[in-house]
Short mmCIF file of C-alpha atoms and ligand atoms in Angstrom, two decimals:
data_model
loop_
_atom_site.label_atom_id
_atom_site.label_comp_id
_atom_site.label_asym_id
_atom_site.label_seq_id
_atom_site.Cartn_x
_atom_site.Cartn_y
_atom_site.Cartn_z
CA UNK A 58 108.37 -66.73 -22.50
CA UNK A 59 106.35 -69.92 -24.58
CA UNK A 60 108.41 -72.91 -25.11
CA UNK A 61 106.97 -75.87 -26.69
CA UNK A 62 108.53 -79.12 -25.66
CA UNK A 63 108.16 -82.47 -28.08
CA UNK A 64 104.12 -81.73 -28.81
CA UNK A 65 102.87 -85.10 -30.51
CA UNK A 66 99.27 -84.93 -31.75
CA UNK A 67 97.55 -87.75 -34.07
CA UNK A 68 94.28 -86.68 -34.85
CA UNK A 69 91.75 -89.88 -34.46
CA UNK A 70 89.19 -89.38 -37.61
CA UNK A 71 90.78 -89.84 -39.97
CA UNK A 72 93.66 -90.53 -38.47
CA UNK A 73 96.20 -88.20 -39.10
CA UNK A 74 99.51 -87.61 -37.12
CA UNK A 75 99.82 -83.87 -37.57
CA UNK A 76 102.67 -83.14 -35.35
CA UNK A 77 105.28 -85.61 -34.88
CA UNK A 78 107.04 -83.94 -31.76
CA UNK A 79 107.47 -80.13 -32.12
CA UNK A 80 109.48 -78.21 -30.06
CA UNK A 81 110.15 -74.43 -30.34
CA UNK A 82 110.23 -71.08 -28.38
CA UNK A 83 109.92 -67.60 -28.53
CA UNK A 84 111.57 -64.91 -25.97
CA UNK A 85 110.42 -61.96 -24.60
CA UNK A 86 110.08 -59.29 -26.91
CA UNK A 87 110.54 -61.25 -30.18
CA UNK A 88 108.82 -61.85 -33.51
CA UNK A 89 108.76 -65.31 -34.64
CA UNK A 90 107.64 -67.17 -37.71
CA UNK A 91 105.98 -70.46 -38.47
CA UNK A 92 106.74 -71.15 -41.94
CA UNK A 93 105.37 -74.33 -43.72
CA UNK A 94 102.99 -76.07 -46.49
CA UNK A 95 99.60 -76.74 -46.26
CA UNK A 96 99.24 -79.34 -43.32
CA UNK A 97 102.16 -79.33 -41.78
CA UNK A 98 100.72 -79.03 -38.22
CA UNK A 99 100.78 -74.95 -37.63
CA UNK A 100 97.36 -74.84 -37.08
CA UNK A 101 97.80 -77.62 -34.73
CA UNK A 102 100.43 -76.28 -33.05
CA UNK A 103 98.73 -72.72 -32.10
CA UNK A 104 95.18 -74.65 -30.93
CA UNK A 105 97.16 -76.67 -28.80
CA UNK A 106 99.35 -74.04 -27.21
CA UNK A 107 95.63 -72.08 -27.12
CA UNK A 108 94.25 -74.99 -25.14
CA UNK A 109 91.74 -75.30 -27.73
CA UNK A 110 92.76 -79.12 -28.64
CA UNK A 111 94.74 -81.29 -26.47
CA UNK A 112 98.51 -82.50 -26.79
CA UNK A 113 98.74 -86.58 -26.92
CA UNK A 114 102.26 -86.05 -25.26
CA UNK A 115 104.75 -83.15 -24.52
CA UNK A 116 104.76 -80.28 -22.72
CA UNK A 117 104.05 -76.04 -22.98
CA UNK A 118 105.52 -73.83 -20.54
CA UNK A 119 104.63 -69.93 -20.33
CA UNK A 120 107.02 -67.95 -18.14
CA UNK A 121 108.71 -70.93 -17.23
CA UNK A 122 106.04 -72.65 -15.64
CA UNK A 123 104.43 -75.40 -16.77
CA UNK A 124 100.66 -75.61 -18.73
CA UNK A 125 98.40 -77.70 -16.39
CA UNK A 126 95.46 -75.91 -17.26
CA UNK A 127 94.95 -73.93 -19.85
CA UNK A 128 92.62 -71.32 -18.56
CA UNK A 129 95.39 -70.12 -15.85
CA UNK A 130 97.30 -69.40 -18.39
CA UNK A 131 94.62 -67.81 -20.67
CA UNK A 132 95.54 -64.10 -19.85
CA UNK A 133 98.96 -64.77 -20.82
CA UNK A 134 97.88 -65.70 -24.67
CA UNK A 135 96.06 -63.41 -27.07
CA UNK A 136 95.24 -65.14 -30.30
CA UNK A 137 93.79 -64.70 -33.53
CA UNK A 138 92.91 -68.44 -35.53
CA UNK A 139 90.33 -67.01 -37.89
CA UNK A 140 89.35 -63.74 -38.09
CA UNK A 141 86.17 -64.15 -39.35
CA UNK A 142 85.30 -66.13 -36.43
CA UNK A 143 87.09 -64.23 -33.95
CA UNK A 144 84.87 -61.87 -33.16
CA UNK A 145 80.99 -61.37 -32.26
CA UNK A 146 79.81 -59.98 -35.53
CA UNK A 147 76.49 -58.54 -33.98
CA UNK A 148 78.35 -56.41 -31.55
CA UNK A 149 80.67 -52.91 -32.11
CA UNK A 150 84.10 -53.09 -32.25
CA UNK A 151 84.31 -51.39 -28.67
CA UNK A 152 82.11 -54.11 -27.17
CA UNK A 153 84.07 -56.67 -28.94
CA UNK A 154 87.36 -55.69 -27.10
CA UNK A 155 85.06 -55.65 -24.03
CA UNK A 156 83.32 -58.54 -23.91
CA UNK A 157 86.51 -61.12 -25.09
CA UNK A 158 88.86 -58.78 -22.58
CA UNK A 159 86.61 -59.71 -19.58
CA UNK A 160 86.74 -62.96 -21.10
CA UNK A 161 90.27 -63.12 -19.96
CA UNK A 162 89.40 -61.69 -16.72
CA UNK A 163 89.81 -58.23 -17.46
CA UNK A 164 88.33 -55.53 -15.83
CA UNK A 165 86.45 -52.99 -17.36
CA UNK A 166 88.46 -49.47 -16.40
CA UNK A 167 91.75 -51.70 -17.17
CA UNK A 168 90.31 -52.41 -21.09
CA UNK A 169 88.96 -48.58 -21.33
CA UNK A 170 92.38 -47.46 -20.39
CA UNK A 171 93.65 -49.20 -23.27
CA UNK A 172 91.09 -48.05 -26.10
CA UNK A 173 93.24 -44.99 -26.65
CA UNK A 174 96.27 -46.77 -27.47
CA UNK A 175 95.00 -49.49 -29.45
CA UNK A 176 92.87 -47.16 -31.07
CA UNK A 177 95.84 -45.24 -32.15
CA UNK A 178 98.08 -48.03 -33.53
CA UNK A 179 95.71 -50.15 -35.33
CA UNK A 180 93.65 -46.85 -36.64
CA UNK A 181 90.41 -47.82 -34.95
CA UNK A 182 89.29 -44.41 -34.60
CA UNK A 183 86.90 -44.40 -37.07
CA UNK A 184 85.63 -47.63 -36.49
CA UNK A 185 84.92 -48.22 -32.46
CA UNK A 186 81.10 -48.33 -32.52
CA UNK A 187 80.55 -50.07 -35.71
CA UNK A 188 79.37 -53.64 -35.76
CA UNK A 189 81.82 -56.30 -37.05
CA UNK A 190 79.51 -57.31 -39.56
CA UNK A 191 79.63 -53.82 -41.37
CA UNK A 192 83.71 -53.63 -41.65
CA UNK A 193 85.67 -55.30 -45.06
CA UNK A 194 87.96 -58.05 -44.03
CA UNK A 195 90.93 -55.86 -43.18
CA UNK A 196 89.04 -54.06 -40.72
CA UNK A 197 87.97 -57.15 -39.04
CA UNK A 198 91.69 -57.79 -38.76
CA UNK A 199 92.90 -54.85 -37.14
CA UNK A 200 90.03 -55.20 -34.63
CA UNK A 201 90.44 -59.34 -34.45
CA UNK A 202 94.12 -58.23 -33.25
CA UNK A 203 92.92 -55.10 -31.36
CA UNK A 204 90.50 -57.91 -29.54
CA UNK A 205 93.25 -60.60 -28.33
CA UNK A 206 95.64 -57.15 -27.18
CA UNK A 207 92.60 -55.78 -25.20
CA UNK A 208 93.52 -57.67 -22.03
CA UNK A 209 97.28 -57.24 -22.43
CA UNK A 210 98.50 -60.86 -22.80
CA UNK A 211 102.31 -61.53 -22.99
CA UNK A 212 102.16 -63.75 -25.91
CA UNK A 213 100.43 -62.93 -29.25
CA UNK A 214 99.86 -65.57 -31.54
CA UNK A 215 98.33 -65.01 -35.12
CA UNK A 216 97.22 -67.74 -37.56
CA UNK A 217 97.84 -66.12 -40.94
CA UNK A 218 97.29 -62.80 -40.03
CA UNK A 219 97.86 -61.69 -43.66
CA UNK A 220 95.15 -63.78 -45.23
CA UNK A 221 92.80 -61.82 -47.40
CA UNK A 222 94.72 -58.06 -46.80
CA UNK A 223 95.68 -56.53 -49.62
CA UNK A 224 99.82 -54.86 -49.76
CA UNK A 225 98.61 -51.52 -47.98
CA UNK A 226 97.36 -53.30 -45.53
CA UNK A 227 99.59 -56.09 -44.42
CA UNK A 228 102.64 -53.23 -44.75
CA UNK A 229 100.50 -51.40 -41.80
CA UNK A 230 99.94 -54.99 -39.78
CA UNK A 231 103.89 -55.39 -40.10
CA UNK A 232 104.32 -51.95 -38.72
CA UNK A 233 101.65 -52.73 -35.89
CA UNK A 234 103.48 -55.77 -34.30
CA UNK A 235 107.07 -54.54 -34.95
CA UNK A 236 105.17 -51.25 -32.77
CA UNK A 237 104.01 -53.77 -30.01
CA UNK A 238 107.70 -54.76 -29.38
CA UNK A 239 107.83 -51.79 -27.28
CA UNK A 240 105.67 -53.88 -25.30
CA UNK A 241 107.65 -56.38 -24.81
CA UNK A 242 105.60 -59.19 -26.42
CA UNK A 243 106.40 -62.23 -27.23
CA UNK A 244 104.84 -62.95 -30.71
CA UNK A 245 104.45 -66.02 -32.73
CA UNK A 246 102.91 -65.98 -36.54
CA UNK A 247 102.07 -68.91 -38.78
CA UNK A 248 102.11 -67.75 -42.36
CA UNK A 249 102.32 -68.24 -46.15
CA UNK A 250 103.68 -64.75 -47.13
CA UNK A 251 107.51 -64.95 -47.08
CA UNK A 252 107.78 -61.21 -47.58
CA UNK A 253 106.01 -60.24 -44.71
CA UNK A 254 107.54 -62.46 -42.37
CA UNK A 255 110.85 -61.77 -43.58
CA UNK A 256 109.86 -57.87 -42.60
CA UNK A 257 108.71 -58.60 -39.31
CA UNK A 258 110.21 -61.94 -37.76
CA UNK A 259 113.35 -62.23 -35.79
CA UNK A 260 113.27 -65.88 -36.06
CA UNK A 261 111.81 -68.10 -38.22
CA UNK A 262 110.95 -72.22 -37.61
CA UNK A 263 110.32 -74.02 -40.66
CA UNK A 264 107.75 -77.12 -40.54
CA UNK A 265 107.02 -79.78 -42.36
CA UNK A 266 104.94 -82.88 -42.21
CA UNK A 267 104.63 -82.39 -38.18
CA UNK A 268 107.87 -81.60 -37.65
CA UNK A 269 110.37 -78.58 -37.03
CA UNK A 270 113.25 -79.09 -40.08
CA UNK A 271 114.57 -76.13 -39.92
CA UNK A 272 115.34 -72.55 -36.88
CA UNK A 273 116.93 -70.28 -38.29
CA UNK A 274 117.67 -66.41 -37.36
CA UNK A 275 116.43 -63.64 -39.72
CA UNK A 276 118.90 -60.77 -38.80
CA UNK A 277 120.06 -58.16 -41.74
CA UNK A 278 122.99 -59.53 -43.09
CA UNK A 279 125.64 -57.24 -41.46
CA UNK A 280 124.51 -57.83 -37.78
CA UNK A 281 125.16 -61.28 -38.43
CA UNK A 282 128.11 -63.77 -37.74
CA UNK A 283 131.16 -62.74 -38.66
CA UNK A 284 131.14 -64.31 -41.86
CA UNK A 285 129.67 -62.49 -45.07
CA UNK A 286 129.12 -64.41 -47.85
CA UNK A 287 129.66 -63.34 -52.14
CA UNK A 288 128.03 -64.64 -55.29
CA UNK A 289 131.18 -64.05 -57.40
CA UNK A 290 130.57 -64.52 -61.39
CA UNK A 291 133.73 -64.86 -63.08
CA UNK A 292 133.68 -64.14 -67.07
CA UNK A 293 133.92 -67.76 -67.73
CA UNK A 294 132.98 -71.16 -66.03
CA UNK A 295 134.58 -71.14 -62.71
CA UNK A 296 137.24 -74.03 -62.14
CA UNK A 297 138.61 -75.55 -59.11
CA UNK A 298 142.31 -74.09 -60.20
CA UNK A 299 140.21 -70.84 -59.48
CA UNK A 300 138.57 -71.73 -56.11
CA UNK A 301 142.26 -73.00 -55.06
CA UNK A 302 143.27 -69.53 -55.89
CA UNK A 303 140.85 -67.64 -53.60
CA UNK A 304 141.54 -70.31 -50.95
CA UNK A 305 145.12 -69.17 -51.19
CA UNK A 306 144.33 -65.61 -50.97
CA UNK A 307 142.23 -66.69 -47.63
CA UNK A 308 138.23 -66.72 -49.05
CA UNK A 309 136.62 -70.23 -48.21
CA UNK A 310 135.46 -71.19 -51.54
CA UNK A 311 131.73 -72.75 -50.15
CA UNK A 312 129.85 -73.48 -53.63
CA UNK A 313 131.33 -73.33 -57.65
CA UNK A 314 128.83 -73.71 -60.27
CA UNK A 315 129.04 -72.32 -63.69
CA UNK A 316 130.48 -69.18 -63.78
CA UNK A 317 129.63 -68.71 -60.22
CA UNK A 318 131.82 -69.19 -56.50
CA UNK A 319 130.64 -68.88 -53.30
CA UNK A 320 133.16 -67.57 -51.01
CA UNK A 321 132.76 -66.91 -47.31
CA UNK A 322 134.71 -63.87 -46.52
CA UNK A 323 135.32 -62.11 -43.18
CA UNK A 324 133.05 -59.18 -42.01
CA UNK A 325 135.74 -56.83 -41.46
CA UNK A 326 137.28 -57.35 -45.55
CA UNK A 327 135.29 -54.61 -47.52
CA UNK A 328 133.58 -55.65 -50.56
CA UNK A 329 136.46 -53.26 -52.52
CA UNK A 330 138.92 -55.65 -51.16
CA UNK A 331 137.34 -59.26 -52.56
CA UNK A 332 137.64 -57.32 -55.76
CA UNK A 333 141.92 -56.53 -55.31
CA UNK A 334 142.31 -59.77 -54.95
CA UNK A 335 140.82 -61.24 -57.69
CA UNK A 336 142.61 -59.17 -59.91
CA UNK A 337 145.77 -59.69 -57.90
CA UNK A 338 145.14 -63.37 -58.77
CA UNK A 339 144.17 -62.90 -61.95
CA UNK A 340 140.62 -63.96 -61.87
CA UNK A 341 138.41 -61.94 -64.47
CA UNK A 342 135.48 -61.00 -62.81
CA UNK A 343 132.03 -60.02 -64.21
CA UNK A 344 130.55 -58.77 -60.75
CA UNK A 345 130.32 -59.88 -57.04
CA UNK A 346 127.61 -59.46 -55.18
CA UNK A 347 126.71 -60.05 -51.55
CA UNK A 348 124.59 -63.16 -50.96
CA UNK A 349 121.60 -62.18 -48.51
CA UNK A 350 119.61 -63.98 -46.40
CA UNK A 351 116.85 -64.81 -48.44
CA UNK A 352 113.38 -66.56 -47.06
CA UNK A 353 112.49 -67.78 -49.93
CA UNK A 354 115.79 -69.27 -50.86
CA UNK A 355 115.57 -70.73 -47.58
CA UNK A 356 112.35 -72.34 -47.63
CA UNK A 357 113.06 -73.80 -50.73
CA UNK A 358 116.01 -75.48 -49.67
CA UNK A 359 114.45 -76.95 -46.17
CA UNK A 360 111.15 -77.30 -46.94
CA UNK A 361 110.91 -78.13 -50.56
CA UNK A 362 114.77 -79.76 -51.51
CA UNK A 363 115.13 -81.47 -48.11
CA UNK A 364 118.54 -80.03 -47.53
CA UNK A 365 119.90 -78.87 -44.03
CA UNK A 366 119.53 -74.51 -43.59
CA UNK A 367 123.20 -74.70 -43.79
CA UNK A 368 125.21 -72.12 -41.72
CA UNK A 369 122.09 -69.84 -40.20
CA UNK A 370 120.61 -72.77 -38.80
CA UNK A 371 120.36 -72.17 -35.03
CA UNK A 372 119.01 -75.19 -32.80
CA UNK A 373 119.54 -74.13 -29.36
CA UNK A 374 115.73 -74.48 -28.34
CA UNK A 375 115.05 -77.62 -29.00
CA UNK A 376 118.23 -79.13 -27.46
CA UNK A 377 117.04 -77.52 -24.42
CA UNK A 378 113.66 -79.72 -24.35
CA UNK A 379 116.36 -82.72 -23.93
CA UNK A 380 116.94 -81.91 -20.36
N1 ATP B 210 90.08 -81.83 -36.97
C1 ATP B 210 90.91 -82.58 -37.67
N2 ATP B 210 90.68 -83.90 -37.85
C2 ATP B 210 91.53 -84.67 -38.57
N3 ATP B 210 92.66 -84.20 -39.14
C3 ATP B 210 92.94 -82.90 -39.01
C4 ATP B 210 92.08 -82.02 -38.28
N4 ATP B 210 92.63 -80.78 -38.32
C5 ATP B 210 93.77 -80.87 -39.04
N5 ATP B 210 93.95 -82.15 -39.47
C6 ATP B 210 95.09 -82.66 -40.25
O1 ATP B 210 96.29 -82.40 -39.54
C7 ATP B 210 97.32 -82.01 -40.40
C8 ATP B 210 97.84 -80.65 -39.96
O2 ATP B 210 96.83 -79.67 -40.19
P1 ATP B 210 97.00 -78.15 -39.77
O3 ATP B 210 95.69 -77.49 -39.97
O4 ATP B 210 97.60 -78.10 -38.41
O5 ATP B 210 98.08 -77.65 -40.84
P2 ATP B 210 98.57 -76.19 -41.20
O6 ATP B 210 100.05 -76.24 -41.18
O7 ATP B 210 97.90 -75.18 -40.34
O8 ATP B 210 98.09 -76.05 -42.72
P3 ATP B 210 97.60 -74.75 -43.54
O9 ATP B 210 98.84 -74.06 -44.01
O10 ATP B 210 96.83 -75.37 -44.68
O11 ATP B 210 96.75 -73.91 -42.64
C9 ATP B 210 96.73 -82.02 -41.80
O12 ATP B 210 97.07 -83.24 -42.42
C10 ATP B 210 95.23 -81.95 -41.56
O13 ATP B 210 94.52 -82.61 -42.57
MG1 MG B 211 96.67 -73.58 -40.73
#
């Protein structure tokens, strides 16, 4: 549905490159992350896709057609950058869905048939005829995403959409866009809270300095590959006499450190099994445990160590940019 092809921007004062050829995508009806430090180009990324700043080179497609001109494209994209700013703080919340809807060439009955619904998922009941100005900064969120839904856009893109909400409150918002899958949307966040984007992203692309390092799937561990991978802590420091014996018994031995291997084991061997054949060997074992996909762990090891995301890595988007 968006696919982002090689996007190079320098900004001129100062000059900055901020993105250093990005390319990504996101399908129909699927949640995915932006994940990286402070400055590595998200923000850049979404105003440029938004039409808001201009690409030096590369090229956006929506639908499979490609961006021109922004504006024909602008009730395809709802976006929230910053919700403080996002929305006319002298009007109501009603006339803010209104006003930016017809913005996007909305008409009036189609936005009024949608009050009920948005009204229902992002609990706006209370709050339809009260100014922006009078609502706390979760408020102005709901209605800031309410806002960019109002003229029913196929792409939703937030900019830190957790910023500022407190745990309540950013456990509802992760409810509310795993809801608006029904719709089929296509959603993209940027964001600094690992947990919540490991609740509600299918997909995550990790940046850094202007670049994509890392795209990488986010499924539960037992809808993925066929591989499952075990932290197994032996009783004493692990040796490669021991690895040798797993290999033997048919686990691939990935990592040994301390008291610790990493075996890759097929999905269909039970965990009950892994622990048979230890014994079998003789390997005295403290505990094994199942090694799950962990953001942070992830992030850690792209964004901060350098390293590559290792077997979850998936980089069929950007290989398709080649063509
Ligand atoms: N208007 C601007 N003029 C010059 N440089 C800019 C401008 N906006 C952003 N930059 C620079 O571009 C780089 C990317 O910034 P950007 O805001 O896209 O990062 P980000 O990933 O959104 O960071 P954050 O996590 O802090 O929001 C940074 O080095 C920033 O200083
Ligand atoms: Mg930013």
């Amino acid at each position: 549905m968006l696919k982002v092809c090689n996007i190079k921007k320098t900004y001129k004062k100062p000059p900055v490159t901020a993105l250093a050829g990005v390319s990504l995508e996101v399908m129909e009806g699927e949640v995915v992350g932006l994940l990286g430090p402070n400055g590595s180009g998200k923000t850049t990324l979404i105003k440029i896709i938004n039409g808001i700043i201009l690409q030096d080179s590369g090229e956006i497609y929506i639908g499979g057609r490609p961006v021109k001109n922004s504006r024909e494209f602008a009730n395809f994209l709802g976006s929230v950058f910053d919700t403080e700013r996002s929305l006319s703080w002298g009007l109501t919340v009603r006339q803010n869905l209104m006003y930016f809807a017809h913005l996007k060439g909305a008409a009036s009955g189609e936005v009024k048939a949608k009050f009920e619904y948005l009204g229902e998922i992002f609990d706006l009941k209370e709050l339809w005829d009260r100014r922006v100005a009078t609502l706390s900064h979760g408020q102005r969120q709901r209605a800031a995403i309410a806002t960019a839904l109002a003229h029913d856009p196929k792409i939703l893109i937030l900019d830190e959409p957790t910023n500022g909400l407190d745990v309540e409150n950013t456990i509802h918002l992760s409810g509310i866009i795993r809801s608006l899958l029904e719709k089929k949307l296509s959603i993209l966040i940027s964001s600094h809270n690992l947990g919540f984007i490991e609740e509600v992203a299918d997909r995550v692309y990790l940046m850094k300095q202007g670049r994509v390092v890392g795209n990488v799937r986010l499924e539960e561990p037992e809808k993925q590959e066929e591989m499952r991978y075990y932290h197994i802590y032996l009783s004493y420091d692990a040796t490669h006499e021991d690895a040798r014996k797993l290999e033997l018994a048919g686990f691939r031995v990935i990592d040994i450190s301390g008291a610790m291997l990493k075996v890759e084991v097929p999905q269909s061997v039970p965990a009950s099994r892994i622990l048979e054949v230890m014994s079998e060997i003789g390997l005295i074992v403290r505990s094994v445990l199942p090694v799950k996909r962990n953001l942070m762990e992830l992030y850690r090891r792209v964004v901060l160590q350098n390293l590559p995301p290792g077997e979850v890595d998936v980089n069929e988007s950007a290989s398709r940019c080649d063509g």
